[in-house]
Amino acid sequence: SKTELAALIHLCNGTLLNTLPIATPNDPSILTIVLCDKLLPFESSNQQRLLERSRANGVNYLSPEWVLESIVQFSLQPFDHYEEKF
């Protein structure tokens, strides 16, 4: 569930954000990841520009399985296997 996934993220010293980040911190040790089941078509061109801008600034859109697999493997898994696309 979403609550259980949030608890796992907290236990692994992750932080949950309440808003969509436009850019990532300058610290390369900090990853910004948006967990999503799937990306839906945009309702406006503003939404699409926001997604493209955030991706260009280092925000990654991954499936929740990425978190689980990274925990099980004791290492961050490659993003390309879990990245959400249209």
PDB file of N, CA, C and O in Angstrom:
ATOM      1  N   SER A   1       0.843  -1.187   0.000  1.00  0.00           N
ATOM      2  CA  SER A   1       0.000   0.000   0.000  1.00  0.00           C
ATOM      3  C   SER A   1       0.888   1.250   0.000  1.00  0.00           C
ATOM      4  O   SER A   1       2.090   1.167   0.276  1.00  0.00           O
ATOM      5  N   LYS A   2       0.269   2.376  -0.267  1.00  0.00           N
ATOM      6  CA  LYS A   2       0.999   3.642  -0.280  1.00  0.00           C
ATOM      7  C   LYS A   2       1.603   3.945   1.088  1.00  0.00           C
ATOM      8  O   LYS A   2       2.741   4.409   1.186  1.00  0.00           O
ATOM      9  N   THR A   3       0.872   3.655   2.147  1.00  0.00           N
ATOM     10  CA  THR A   3       1.354   3.900   3.507  1.00  0.00           C
ATOM     11  C   THR A   3       2.560   3.023   3.823  1.00  0.00           C
ATOM     12  O   THR A   3       3.543   3.489   4.414  1.00  0.00           O
ATOM     13  N   GLU A   4       2.497   1.761   3.443  1.00  0.00           N
ATOM     14  CA  GLU A   4       3.611   0.847   3.694  1.00  0.00           C
ATOM     15  C   GLU A   4       4.847   1.234   2.886  1.00  0.00           C
ATOM     16  O   GLU A   4       5.971   1.166   3.381  1.00  0.00           O
ATOM     17  N   LEU A   5       4.640   1.657   1.650  1.00  0.00           N
ATOM     18  CA  LEU A   5       5.749   2.104   0.816  1.00  0.00           C
ATOM     19  C   LEU A   5       6.394   3.353   1.414  1.00  0.00           C
ATOM     20  O   LEU A   5       7.624   3.462   1.477  1.00  0.00           O
ATOM     21  N   ALA A   6       5.590   4.281   1.905  1.00  0.00           N
ATOM     22  CA  ALA A   6       6.111   5.489   2.557  1.00  0.00           C
ATOM     23  C   ALA A   6       6.921   5.116   3.791  1.00  0.00           C
ATOM     24  O   ALA A   6       7.991   5.694   4.043  1.00  0.00           O
ATOM     25  N   ALA A   7       6.455   4.142   4.566  1.00  0.00           N
ATOM     26  CA  ALA A   7       7.188   3.698   5.756  1.00  0.00           C
ATOM     27  C   ALA A   7       8.542   3.105   5.370  1.00  0.00           C
ATOM     28  O   ALA A   7       9.554   3.378   6.032  1.00  0.00           O
ATOM     29  N   LEU A   8       8.582   2.320   4.299  1.00  0.00           N
ATOM     30  CA  LEU A   8       9.846   1.758   3.834  1.00  0.00           C
ATOM     31  C   LEU A   8      10.815   2.865   3.408  1.00  0.00           C
ATOM     32  O   LEU A   8      12.008   2.794   3.706  1.00  0.00           O
ATOM     33  N   ILE A   9      10.304   3.853   2.719  1.00  0.00           N
ATOM     34  CA  ILE A   9      11.155   4.964   2.282  1.00  0.00           C
ATOM     35  C   ILE A   9      11.732   5.686   3.487  1.00  0.00           C
ATOM     36  O   ILE A   9      12.928   6.004   3.525  1.00  0.00           O
ATOM     37  N   HIS A  10      10.921   5.935   4.503  1.00  0.00           N
ATOM     38  CA  HIS A  10      11.404   6.583   5.729  1.00  0.00           C
ATOM     39  C   HIS A  10      12.447   5.717   6.438  1.00  0.00           C
ATOM     40  O   HIS A  10      13.452   6.230   6.932  1.00  0.00           O
ATOM     41  N   LEU A  11      12.218   4.416   6.500  1.00  0.00           N
ATOM     42  CA  LEU A  11      13.169   3.516   7.151  1.00  0.00           C
ATOM     43  C   LEU A  11      14.521   3.489   6.446  1.00  0.00           C
ATOM     44  O   LEU A  11      15.544   3.212   7.071  1.00  0.00           O
ATOM     45  N   CYS A  12      14.513   3.770   5.155  1.00  0.00           N
ATOM     46  CA  CYS A  12      15.759   3.797   4.368  1.00  0.00           C
ATOM     47  C   CYS A  12      16.341   5.208   4.289  1.00  0.00           C
ATOM     48  O   CYS A  12      17.172   5.497   3.438  1.00  0.00           O
ATOM     49  N   ASN A  13      15.901   6.087   5.185  1.00  0.00           N
ATOM     50  CA  ASN A  13      16.364   7.483   5.258  1.00  0.00           C
ATOM     51  C   ASN A  13      15.957   8.330   4.055  1.00  0.00           C
ATOM     52  O   ASN A  13      16.611   9.321   3.749  1.00  0.00           O
ATOM     53  N   GLY A  14      14.880   7.959   3.389  1.00  0.00           N
ATOM     54  CA  GLY A  14      14.343   8.780   2.312  1.00  0.00           C
ATOM     55  C   GLY A  14      13.412   9.835   2.867  1.00  0.00           C
ATOM     56  O   GLY A  14      12.976   9.774   4.015  1.00  0.00           O
ATOM     57  N   THR A  15      13.119  10.813   2.054  1.00  0.00           N
ATOM     58  CA  THR A  15      12.220  11.899   2.432  1.00  0.00           C
ATOM     59  C   THR A  15      11.085  11.957   1.429  1.00  0.00           C
ATOM     60  O   THR A  15      11.308  11.875   0.220  1.00  0.00           O
ATOM     61  N   LEU A  16       9.870  12.124   1.921  1.00  0.00           N
ATOM     62  CA  LEU A  16       8.709  12.279   1.045  1.00  0.00           C
ATOM     63  C   LEU A  16       8.414  13.763   0.882  1.00  0.00           C
ATOM     64  O   LEU A  16       8.385  14.511   1.862  1.00  0.00           O
ATOM     65  N   LEU A  17       8.208  14.194  -0.360  1.00  0.00           N
ATOM     66  CA  LEU A  17       7.889  15.585  -0.655  1.00  0.00           C
ATOM     67  C   LEU A  17       6.405  15.724  -0.914  1.00  0.00           C
ATOM     68  O   LEU A  17       5.772  14.811  -1.438  1.00  0.00           O
ATOM     69  N   ASN A  18       5.851  16.881  -0.591  1.00  0.00           N
ATOM     70  CA  ASN A  18       4.423  17.130  -0.808  1.00  0.00           C
ATOM     71  C   ASN A  18       4.130  17.835  -2.117  1.00  0.00           C
ATOM     72  O   ASN A  18       2.974  17.957  -2.497  1.00  0.00           O
ATOM     73  N   THR A  19       5.163  18.324  -2.797  1.00  0.00           N
ATOM     74  CA  THR A  19       4.965  19.008  -4.066  1.00  0.00           C
ATOM     75  C   THR A  19       5.926  18.440  -5.101  1.00  0.00           C
ATOM     76  O   THR A  19       6.969  17.878  -4.751  1.00  0.00           O
ATOM     77  N   LEU A  20       5.586  18.613  -6.346  1.00  0.00           N
ATOM     78  CA  LEU A  20       6.437  18.155  -7.439  1.00  0.00           C
ATOM     79  C   LEU A  20       7.645  19.080  -7.547  1.00  0.00           C
ATOM     80  O   LEU A  20       7.502  20.279  -7.721  1.00  0.00           O
ATOM     81  N   PRO A  21       8.855  18.523  -7.438  1.00  0.00           N
ATOM     82  CA  PRO A  21      10.039  19.371  -7.550  1.00  0.00           C
ATOM     83  C   PRO A  21      10.313  19.737  -9.010  1.00  0.00           C
ATOM     84  O   PRO A  21      10.160  18.904  -9.894  1.00  0.00           O
ATOM     85  N   ILE A  22      10.696  20.973  -9.243  1.00  0.00           N
ATOM     86  CA  ILE A  22      11.046  21.418 -10.584  1.00  0.00           C
ATOM     87  C   ILE A  22      12.512  21.130 -10.857  1.00  0.00           C
ATOM     88  O   ILE A  22      12.904  20.813 -11.965  1.00  0.00           O
ATOM     89  N   ALA A  23      13.344  21.238  -9.847  1.00  0.00           N
ATOM     90  CA  ALA A  23      14.769  20.998  -9.981  1.00  0.00           C
ATOM     91  C   ALA A  23      15.242  20.133  -8.826  1.00  0.00           C
ATOM     92  O   ALA A  23      14.552  19.966  -7.832  1.00  0.00           O
ATOM     93  N   THR A  24      16.426  19.599  -8.987  1.00  0.00           N
ATOM     94  CA  THR A  24      17.013  18.771  -7.947  1.00  0.00           C
ATOM     95  C   THR A  24      18.060  19.577  -7.194  1.00  0.00           C
ATOM     96  O   THR A  24      18.585  20.557  -7.707  1.00  0.00           O
ATOM     97  N   PRO A  25      18.380  19.158  -5.977  1.00  0.00           N
ATOM     98  CA  PRO A  25      19.428  19.853  -5.222  1.00  0.00           C
ATOM     99  C   PRO A  25      20.774  19.740  -5.930  1.00  0.00           C
ATOM    100  O   PRO A  25      20.996  18.832  -6.734  1.00  0.00           O
ATOM    101  N   ASN A  26      21.686  20.650  -5.627  1.00  0.00           N
ATOM    102  CA  ASN A  26      23.019  20.621  -6.235  1.00  0.00           C
ATOM    103  C   ASN A  26      23.874  19.476  -5.714  1.00  0.00           C
ATOM    104  O   ASN A  26      24.901  19.166  -6.278  1.00  0.00           O
ATOM    105  N   ASP A  27      23.453  18.838  -4.648  1.00  0.00           N
ATOM    106  CA  ASP A  27      24.189  17.733  -4.050  1.00  0.00           C
ATOM    107  C   ASP A  27      23.956  16.461  -4.871  1.00  0.00           C
ATOM    108  O   ASP A  27      22.833  15.948  -4.920  1.00  0.00           O
ATOM    109  N   PRO A  28      24.992  15.920  -5.525  1.00  0.00           N
ATOM    110  CA  PRO A  28      24.797  14.730  -6.368  1.00  0.00           C
ATOM    111  C   PRO A  28      24.430  13.469  -5.589  1.00  0.00           C
ATOM    112  O   PRO A  28      24.003  12.488  -6.186  1.00  0.00           O
ATOM    113  N   SER A  29      24.579  13.490  -4.266  1.00  0.00           N
ATOM    114  CA  SER A  29      24.212  12.312  -3.484  1.00  0.00           C
ATOM    115  C   SER A  29      22.713  12.259  -3.189  1.00  0.00           C
ATOM    116  O   SER A  29      22.216  11.282  -2.657  1.00  0.00           O
ATOM    117  N   ILE A  30      21.987  13.327  -3.549  1.00  0.00           N
ATOM    118  CA  ILE A  30      20.544  13.381  -3.320  1.00  0.00           C
ATOM    119  C   ILE A  30      19.823  13.088  -4.633  1.00  0.00           C
ATOM    120  O   ILE A  30      20.047  13.769  -5.634  1.00  0.00           O
ATOM    121  N   LEU A  31      18.975  12.064  -4.626  1.00  0.00           N
ATOM    122  CA  LEU A  31      18.174  11.719  -5.800  1.00  0.00           C
ATOM    123  C   LEU A  31      16.760  12.233  -5.603  1.00  0.00           C
ATOM    124  O   LEU A  31      16.211  12.130  -4.509  1.00  0.00           O
ATOM    125  N   THR A  32      16.178  12.755  -6.663  1.00  0.00           N
ATOM    126  CA  THR A  32      14.775  13.164  -6.616  1.00  0.00           C
ATOM    127  C   THR A  32      14.004  12.217  -7.520  1.00  0.00           C
ATOM    128  O   THR A  32      14.233  12.174  -8.723  1.00  0.00           O
ATOM    129  N   ILE A  33      13.103  11.461  -6.899  1.00  0.00           N
ATOM    130  CA  ILE A  33      12.359  10.435  -7.620  1.00  0.00           C
ATOM    131  C   ILE A  33      10.875  10.615  -7.342  1.00  0.00           C
ATOM    132  O   ILE A  33      10.464  10.789  -6.202  1.00  0.00           O
ATOM    133  N   VAL A  34      10.093  10.576  -8.397  1.00  0.00           N
ATOM    134  CA  VAL A  34       8.639  10.594  -8.283  1.00  0.00           C
ATOM    135  C   VAL A  34       8.180   9.177  -8.583  1.00  0.00           C
ATOM    136  O   VAL A  34       8.473   8.621  -9.642  1.00  0.00           O
ATOM    137  N   LEU A  35       7.509   8.564  -7.617  1.00  0.00           N
ATOM    138  CA  LEU A  35       6.983   7.218  -7.821  1.00  0.00           C
ATOM    139  C   LEU A  35       5.583   7.313  -8.404  1.00  0.00           C
ATOM    140  O   LEU A  35       4.735   8.027  -7.882  1.00  0.00           O
ATOM    141  N   CYS A  36       5.366   6.598  -9.496  1.00  0.00           N
ATOM    142  CA  CYS A  36       4.052   6.635 -10.136  1.00  0.00           C
ATOM    143  C   CYS A  36       3.796   5.301 -10.831  1.00  0.00           C
ATOM    144  O   CYS A  36       4.719   4.659 -11.311  1.00  0.00           O
ATOM    145  N   ASP A  37       2.538   4.910 -10.843  1.00  0.00           N
ATOM    146  CA  ASP A  37       2.170   3.670 -11.513  1.00  0.00           C
ATOM    147  C   ASP A  37       2.238   3.800 -13.019  1.00  0.00           C
ATOM    148  O   ASP A  37       2.657   2.908 -13.712  1.00  0.00           O
ATOM    149  N   LYS A  38       1.792   4.940 -13.532  1.00  0.00           N
ATOM    150  CA  LYS A  38       1.862   5.203 -14.965  1.00  0.00           C
ATOM    151  C   LYS A  38       1.634   6.692 -15.185  1.00  0.00           C
ATOM    152  O   LYS A  38       0.995   7.368 -14.380  1.00  0.00           O
ATOM    153  N   LEU A  39       2.171   7.178 -16.263  1.00  0.00           N
ATOM    154  CA  LEU A  39       1.952   8.574 -16.632  1.00  0.00           C
ATOM    155  C   LEU A  39       0.792   8.624 -17.611  1.00  0.00           C
ATOM    156  O   LEU A  39       0.738   7.874 -18.575  1.00  0.00           O
ATOM    157  N   LEU A  40      -0.144   9.492 -17.343  1.00  0.00           N
ATOM    158  CA  LEU A  40      -1.323   9.643 -18.192  1.00  0.00           C
ATOM    159  C   LEU A  40      -1.128  10.807 -19.152  1.00  0.00           C
ATOM    160  O   LEU A  40      -0.328  11.699 -18.876  1.00  0.00           O
ATOM    161  N   PRO A  41      -1.857  10.823 -20.250  1.00  0.00           N
ATOM    162  CA  PRO A  41      -1.758  11.970 -21.164  1.00  0.00           C
ATOM    163  C   PRO A  41      -2.061  13.276 -20.427  1.00  0.00           C
ATOM    164  O   PRO A  41      -2.875  13.323 -19.509  1.00  0.00           O
ATOM    165  N   PHE A  42      -1.383  14.313 -20.844  1.00  0.00           N
ATOM    166  CA  PHE A  42      -1.530  15.608 -20.193  1.00  0.00           C
ATOM    167  C   PHE A  42      -2.830  16.290 -20.579  1.00  0.00           C
ATOM    168  O   PHE A  42      -3.312  16.133 -21.689  1.00  0.00           O
ATOM    169  N   GLU A  43      -3.365  17.067 -19.630  1.00  0.00           N
ATOM    170  CA  GLU A  43      -4.568  17.849 -19.891  1.00  0.00           C
ATOM    171  C   GLU A  43      -4.225  19.184 -20.531  1.00  0.00           C
ATOM    172  O   GLU A  43      -5.080  19.832 -21.104  1.00  0.00           O
ATOM    173  N   SER A  44      -2.960  19.609 -20.416  1.00  0.00           N
ATOM    174  CA  SER A  44      -2.550  20.883 -21.010  1.00  0.00           C
ATOM    175  C   SER A  44      -1.080  20.824 -21.391  1.00  0.00           C
ATOM    176  O   SER A  44      -0.323  19.980 -20.906  1.00  0.00           O
ATOM    177  N   SER A  45      -0.672  21.749 -22.251  1.00  0.00           N
ATOM    178  CA  SER A  45       0.732  21.821 -22.640  1.00  0.00           C
ATOM    179  C   SER A  45       1.591  22.283 -21.462  1.00  0.00           C
ATOM    180  O   SER A  45       2.774  21.960 -21.386  1.00  0.00           O
ATOM    181  N   ASN A  46       0.995  23.018 -20.505  1.00  0.00           N
ATOM    182  CA  ASN A  46       1.745  23.439 -19.314  1.00  0.00           C
ATOM    183  C   ASN A  46       2.196  22.229 -18.499  1.00  0.00           C
ATOM    184  O   ASN A  46       3.307  22.211 -17.971  1.00  0.00           O
ATOM    185  N   GLN A  47       1.326  21.222 -18.370  1.00  0.00           N
ATOM    186  CA  GLN A  47       1.686  20.020 -17.634  1.00  0.00           C
ATOM    187  C   GLN A  47       2.846  19.290 -18.312  1.00  0.00           C
ATOM    188  O   GLN A  47       3.763  18.819 -17.654  1.00  0.00           O
ATOM    189  N   GLN A  48       2.790  19.207 -19.625  1.00  0.00           N
ATOM    190  CA  GLN A  48       3.856  18.532 -20.355  1.00  0.00           C
ATOM    191  C   GLN A  48       5.176  19.293 -20.216  1.00  0.00           C
ATOM    192  O   GLN A  48       6.223  18.686 -19.998  1.00  0.00           O
ATOM    193  N   ARG A  49       5.141  20.610 -20.294  1.00  0.00           N
ATOM    194  CA  ARG A  49       6.360  21.404 -20.125  1.00  0.00           C
ATOM    195  C   ARG A  49       6.932  21.233 -18.723  1.00  0.00           C
ATOM    196  O   ARG A  49       8.145  21.158 -18.541  1.00  0.00           O
ATOM    197  N   LEU A  50       6.069  21.153 -17.720  1.00  0.00           N
ATOM    198  CA  LEU A  50       6.511  20.957 -16.350  1.00  0.00           C
ATOM    199  C   LEU A  50       7.237  19.617 -16.203  1.00  0.00           C
ATOM    200  O   LEU A  50       8.308  19.539 -15.596  1.00  0.00           O
ATOM    201  N   LEU A  51       6.676  18.562 -16.779  1.00  0.00           N
ATOM    202  CA  LEU A  51       7.317  17.252 -16.729  1.00  0.00           C
ATOM    203  C   LEU A  51       8.660  17.290 -17.450  1.00  0.00           C
ATOM    204  O   LEU A  51       9.672  16.825 -16.922  1.00  0.00           O
ATOM    205  N   GLU A  52       8.704  17.851 -18.639  1.00  0.00           N
ATOM    206  CA  GLU A  52       9.946  17.911 -19.404  1.00  0.00           C
ATOM    207  C   GLU A  52      11.008  18.737 -18.679  1.00  0.00           C
ATOM    208  O   GLU A  52      12.181  18.354 -18.643  1.00  0.00           O
ATOM    209  N   ARG A  53      10.606  19.842 -18.088  1.00  0.00           N
ATOM    210  CA  ARG A  53      11.550  20.690 -17.349  1.00  0.00           C
ATOM    211  C   ARG A  53      12.090  19.963 -16.118  1.00  0.00           C
ATOM    212  O   ARG A  53      13.284  20.002 -15.843  1.00  0.00           O
ATOM    213  N   SER A  54      11.212  19.289 -15.383  1.00  0.00           N
ATOM    214  CA  SER A  54      11.666  18.579 -14.192  1.00  0.00           C
ATOM    215  C   SER A  54      12.595  17.427 -14.568  1.00  0.00           C
ATOM    216  O   SER A  54      13.614  17.206 -13.906  1.00  0.00           O
ATOM    217  N   ARG A  55      12.296  16.710 -15.641  1.00  0.00           N
ATOM    218  CA  ARG A  55      13.185  15.627 -16.097  1.00  0.00           C
ATOM    219  C   ARG A  55      14.537  16.177 -16.520  1.00  0.00           C
ATOM    220  O   ARG A  55      15.575  15.598 -16.201  1.00  0.00           O
ATOM    221  N   ALA A  56      14.536  17.287 -17.230  1.00  0.00           N
ATOM    222  CA  ALA A  56      15.794  17.909 -17.653  1.00  0.00           C
ATOM    223  C   ALA A  56      16.631  18.349 -16.459  1.00  0.00           C
ATOM    224  O   ALA A  56      17.854  18.420 -16.539  1.00  0.00           O
ATOM    225  N   ASN A  57      15.970  18.634 -15.338  1.00  0.00           N
ATOM    226  CA  ASN A  57      16.668  19.061 -14.122  1.00  0.00           C
ATOM    227  C   ASN A  57      16.953  17.909 -13.160  1.00  0.00           C
ATOM    228  O   ASN A  57      17.274  18.131 -12.005  1.00  0.00           O
ATOM    229  N   GLY A  58      16.804  16.682 -13.630  1.00  0.00           N
ATOM    230  CA  GLY A  58      17.223  15.538 -12.831  1.00  0.00           C
ATOM    231  C   GLY A  58      16.167  14.822 -12.031  1.00  0.00           C
ATOM    232  O   GLY A  58      16.484  13.936 -11.235  1.00  0.00           O
ATOM    233  N   VAL A  59      14.895  15.156 -12.205  1.00  0.00           N
ATOM    234  CA  VAL A  59      13.827  14.446 -11.510  1.00  0.00           C
ATOM    235  C   VAL A  59      13.534  13.166 -12.297  1.00  0.00           C
ATOM    236  O   VAL A  59      13.385  13.195 -13.515  1.00  0.00           O
ATOM    237  N   ASN A  60      13.475  12.040 -11.597  1.00  0.00           N
ATOM    238  CA  ASN A  60      13.222  10.746 -12.231  1.00  0.00           C
ATOM    239  C   ASN A  60      11.823  10.262 -11.882  1.00  0.00           C
ATOM    240  O   ASN A  60      11.411  10.320 -10.723  1.00  0.00           O
ATOM    241  N   TYR A  61      11.101   9.753 -12.865  1.00  0.00           N
ATOM    242  CA  TYR A  61       9.747   9.225 -12.682  1.00  0.00           C
ATOM    243  C   TYR A  61       9.824   7.702 -12.809  1.00  0.00           C
ATOM    244  O   TYR A  61      10.017   7.172 -13.895  1.00  0.00           O
ATOM    245  N   LEU A  62       9.696   7.024 -11.668  1.00  0.00           N
ATOM    246  CA  LEU A  62       9.904   5.579 -11.620  1.00  0.00           C
ATOM    247  C   LEU A  62       8.700   4.862 -11.027  1.00  0.00           C
ATOM    248  O   LEU A  62       7.936   5.438 -10.262  1.00  0.00           O
ATOM    249  N   SER A  63       8.591   3.591 -11.359  1.00  0.00           N
ATOM    250  CA  SER A  63       7.530   2.775 -10.764  1.00  0.00           C
ATOM    251  C   SER A  63       7.904   2.442  -9.325  1.00  0.00           C
ATOM    252  O   SER A  63       9.085   2.393  -8.963  1.00  0.00           O
ATOM    253  N   PRO A  64       6.922   2.179  -8.472  1.00  0.00           N
ATOM    254  CA  PRO A  64       7.201   1.830  -7.074  1.00  0.00           C
ATOM    255  C   PRO A  64       8.065   0.575  -6.924  1.00  0.00           C
ATOM    256  O   PRO A  64       8.753   0.418  -5.925  1.00  0.00           O
ATOM    257  N   GLU A  65       8.060  -0.283  -7.912  1.00  0.00           N
ATOM    258  CA  GLU A  65       8.875  -1.493  -7.855  1.00  0.00           C
ATOM    259  C   GLU A  65      10.364  -1.169  -7.739  1.00  0.00           C
ATOM    260  O   GLU A  65      11.141  -1.957  -7.205  1.00  0.00           O
ATOM    261  N   TRP A  66      10.771   0.012  -8.228  1.00  0.00           N
ATOM    262  CA  TRP A  66      12.170   0.416  -8.123  1.00  0.00           C
ATOM    263  C   TRP A  66      12.606   0.462  -6.659  1.00  0.00           C
ATOM    264  O   TRP A  66      13.688  -0.008  -6.314  1.00  0.00           O
ATOM    265  N   VAL A  67      11.771   1.035  -5.792  1.00  0.00           N
ATOM    266  CA  VAL A  67      12.099   1.124  -4.365  1.00  0.00           C
ATOM    267  C   VAL A  67      12.236  -0.278  -3.778  1.00  0.00           C
ATOM    268  O   VAL A  67      13.221  -0.584  -3.108  1.00  0.00           O
ATOM    269  N   LEU A  68      11.260  -1.111  -4.043  1.00  0.00           N
ATOM    270  CA  LEU A  68      11.273  -2.463  -3.478  1.00  0.00           C
ATOM    271  C   LEU A  68      12.477  -3.260  -3.962  1.00  0.00           C
ATOM    272  O   LEU A  68      13.167  -3.912  -3.171  1.00  0.00           O
ATOM    273  N   GLU A  69      12.750  -3.199  -5.238  1.00  0.00           N
ATOM    274  CA  GLU A  69      13.886  -3.946  -5.795  1.00  0.00           C
ATOM    275  C   GLU A  69      15.214  -3.405  -5.277  1.00  0.00           C
ATOM    276  O   GLU A  69      16.137  -4.170  -4.984  1.00  0.00           O
ATOM    277  N   SER A  70      15.329  -2.108  -5.114  1.00  0.00           N
ATOM    278  CA  SER A  70      16.553  -1.508  -4.568  1.00  0.00           C
ATOM    279  C   SER A  70      16.778  -1.955  -3.130  1.00  0.00           C
ATOM    280  O   SER A  70      17.919  -2.225  -2.723  1.00  0.00           O
ATOM    281  N   ILE A  71      15.712  -2.054  -2.350  1.00  0.00           N
ATOM    282  CA  ILE A  71      15.835  -2.515  -0.965  1.00  0.00           C
ATOM    283  C   ILE A  71      16.247  -3.990  -0.939  1.00  0.00           C
ATOM    284  O   ILE A  71      17.165  -4.376  -0.211  1.00  0.00           O
ATOM    285  N   VAL A  72      15.600  -4.814  -1.738  1.00  0.00           N
ATOM    286  CA  VAL A  72      15.895  -6.243  -1.765  1.00  0.00           C
ATOM    287  C   VAL A  72      17.339  -6.493  -2.212  1.00  0.00           C
ATOM    288  O   VAL A  72      18.036  -7.345  -1.656  1.00  0.00           O
ATOM    289  N   GLN A  73      17.810  -5.737  -3.193  1.00  0.00           N
ATOM    290  CA  GLN A  73      19.158  -5.925  -3.735  1.00  0.00           C
ATOM    291  C   GLN A  73      20.239  -5.179  -2.937  1.00  0.00           C
ATOM    292  O   GLN A  73      21.422  -5.306  -3.232  1.00  0.00           O
ATOM    293  N   PHE A  74      19.844  -4.373  -1.964  1.00  0.00           N
ATOM    294  CA  PHE A  74      20.767  -3.571  -1.152  1.00  0.00           C
ATOM    295  C   PHE A  74      21.587  -2.589  -1.988  1.00  0.00           C
ATOM    296  O   PHE A  74      22.718  -2.243  -1.629  1.00  0.00           O
ATOM    297  N   SER A  75      21.042  -2.167  -3.128  1.00  0.00           N
ATOM    298  CA  SER A  75      21.699  -1.153  -3.960  1.00  0.00           C
ATOM    299  C   SER A  75      20.663  -0.524  -4.890  1.00  0.00           C
ATOM    300  O   SER A  75      19.664  -1.155  -5.241  1.00  0.00           O
ATOM    301  N   LEU A  76      20.941   0.718  -5.263  1.00  0.00           N
ATOM    302  CA  LEU A  76      20.025   1.410  -6.173  1.00  0.00           C
ATOM    303  C   LEU A  76      20.037   0.715  -7.530  1.00  0.00           C
ATOM    304  O   LEU A  76      21.094   0.465  -8.100  1.00  0.00           O
ATOM    305  N   GLN A  77      18.865   0.397  -8.013  1.00  0.00           N
ATOM    306  CA  GLN A  77      18.734  -0.274  -9.297  1.00  0.00           C
ATOM    307  C   GLN A  77      18.769   0.748 -10.433  1.00  0.00           C
ATOM    308  O   GLN A  77      18.468   1.922 -10.231  1.00  0.00           O
ATOM    309  N   PRO A  78      19.152   0.311 -11.637  1.00  0.00           N
ATOM    310  CA  PRO A  78      19.179   1.239 -12.771  1.00  0.00           C
ATOM    311  C   PRO A  78      17.789   1.817 -13.031  1.00  0.00           C
ATOM    312  O   PRO A  78      16.792   1.102 -12.966  1.00  0.00           O
ATOM    313  N   PHE A  79      17.752   3.093 -13.303  1.00  0.00           N
ATOM    314  CA  PHE A  79      16.475   3.767 -13.545  1.00  0.00           C
ATOM    315  C   PHE A  79      15.801   3.286 -14.822  1.00  0.00           C
ATOM    316  O   PHE A  79      14.571   3.221 -14.891  1.00  0.00           O
ATOM    317  N   ASP A  80      16.565   2.970 -15.842  1.00  0.00           N
ATOM    318  CA  ASP A  80      15.975   2.664 -17.152  1.00  0.00           C
ATOM    319  C   ASP A  80      15.001   1.493 -17.129  1.00  0.00           C
ATOM    320  O   ASP A  80      14.078   1.440 -17.925  1.00  0.00           O
ATOM    321  N   HIS A  81      15.181   0.551 -16.208  1.00  0.00           N
ATOM    322  CA  HIS A  81      14.257  -0.589 -16.126  1.00  0.00           C
ATOM    323  C   HIS A  81      12.919  -0.230 -15.471  1.00  0.00           C
ATOM    324  O   HIS A  81      11.949  -0.950 -15.603  1.00  0.00           O
ATOM    325  N   TYR A  82      12.878   0.894 -14.753  1.00  0.00           N
ATOM    326  CA  TYR A  82      11.707   1.244 -13.968  1.00  0.00           C
ATOM    327  C   TYR A  82      11.113   2.608 -14.351  1.00  0.00           C
ATOM    328  O   TYR A  82      10.144   3.020 -13.761  1.00  0.00           O
ATOM    329  N   GLU A  83      11.721   3.264 -15.325  1.00  0.00           N
ATOM    330  CA  GLU A  83      11.275   4.597 -15.696  1.00  0.00           C
ATOM    331  C   GLU A  83       9.906   4.554 -16.371  1.00  0.00           C
ATOM    332  O   GLU A  83       9.659   3.726 -17.241  1.00  0.00           O
ATOM    333  N   GLU A  84       9.032   5.459 -15.926  1.00  0.00           N
ATOM    334  CA  GLU A  84       7.679   5.532 -16.478  1.00  0.00           C
ATOM    335  C   GLU A  84       7.688   6.390 -17.738  1.00  0.00           C
ATOM    336  O   GLU A  84       8.242   7.488 -17.761  1.00  0.00           O
ATOM    337  N   LYS A  85       7.073   5.853 -18.787  1.00  0.00           N
ATOM    338  CA  LYS A  85       6.984   6.550 -20.065  1.00  0.00           C
ATOM    339  C   LYS A  85       5.549   6.491 -20.557  1.00  0.00           C
ATOM    340  O   LYS A  85       4.728   5.773 -20.025  1.00  0.00           O
ATOM    341  N   PHE A  86       5.271   7.233 -21.589  1.00  0.00           N
ATOM    342  CA  PHE A  86       3.933   7.207 -22.193  1.00  0.00           C
ATOM    343  C   PHE A  86       3.834   6.067 -23.163  1.00  0.00           C
ATOM    344  O   PHE A  86       4.702   5.685 -23.836  1.00  0.00           O
TER     345      PHE A  86
END
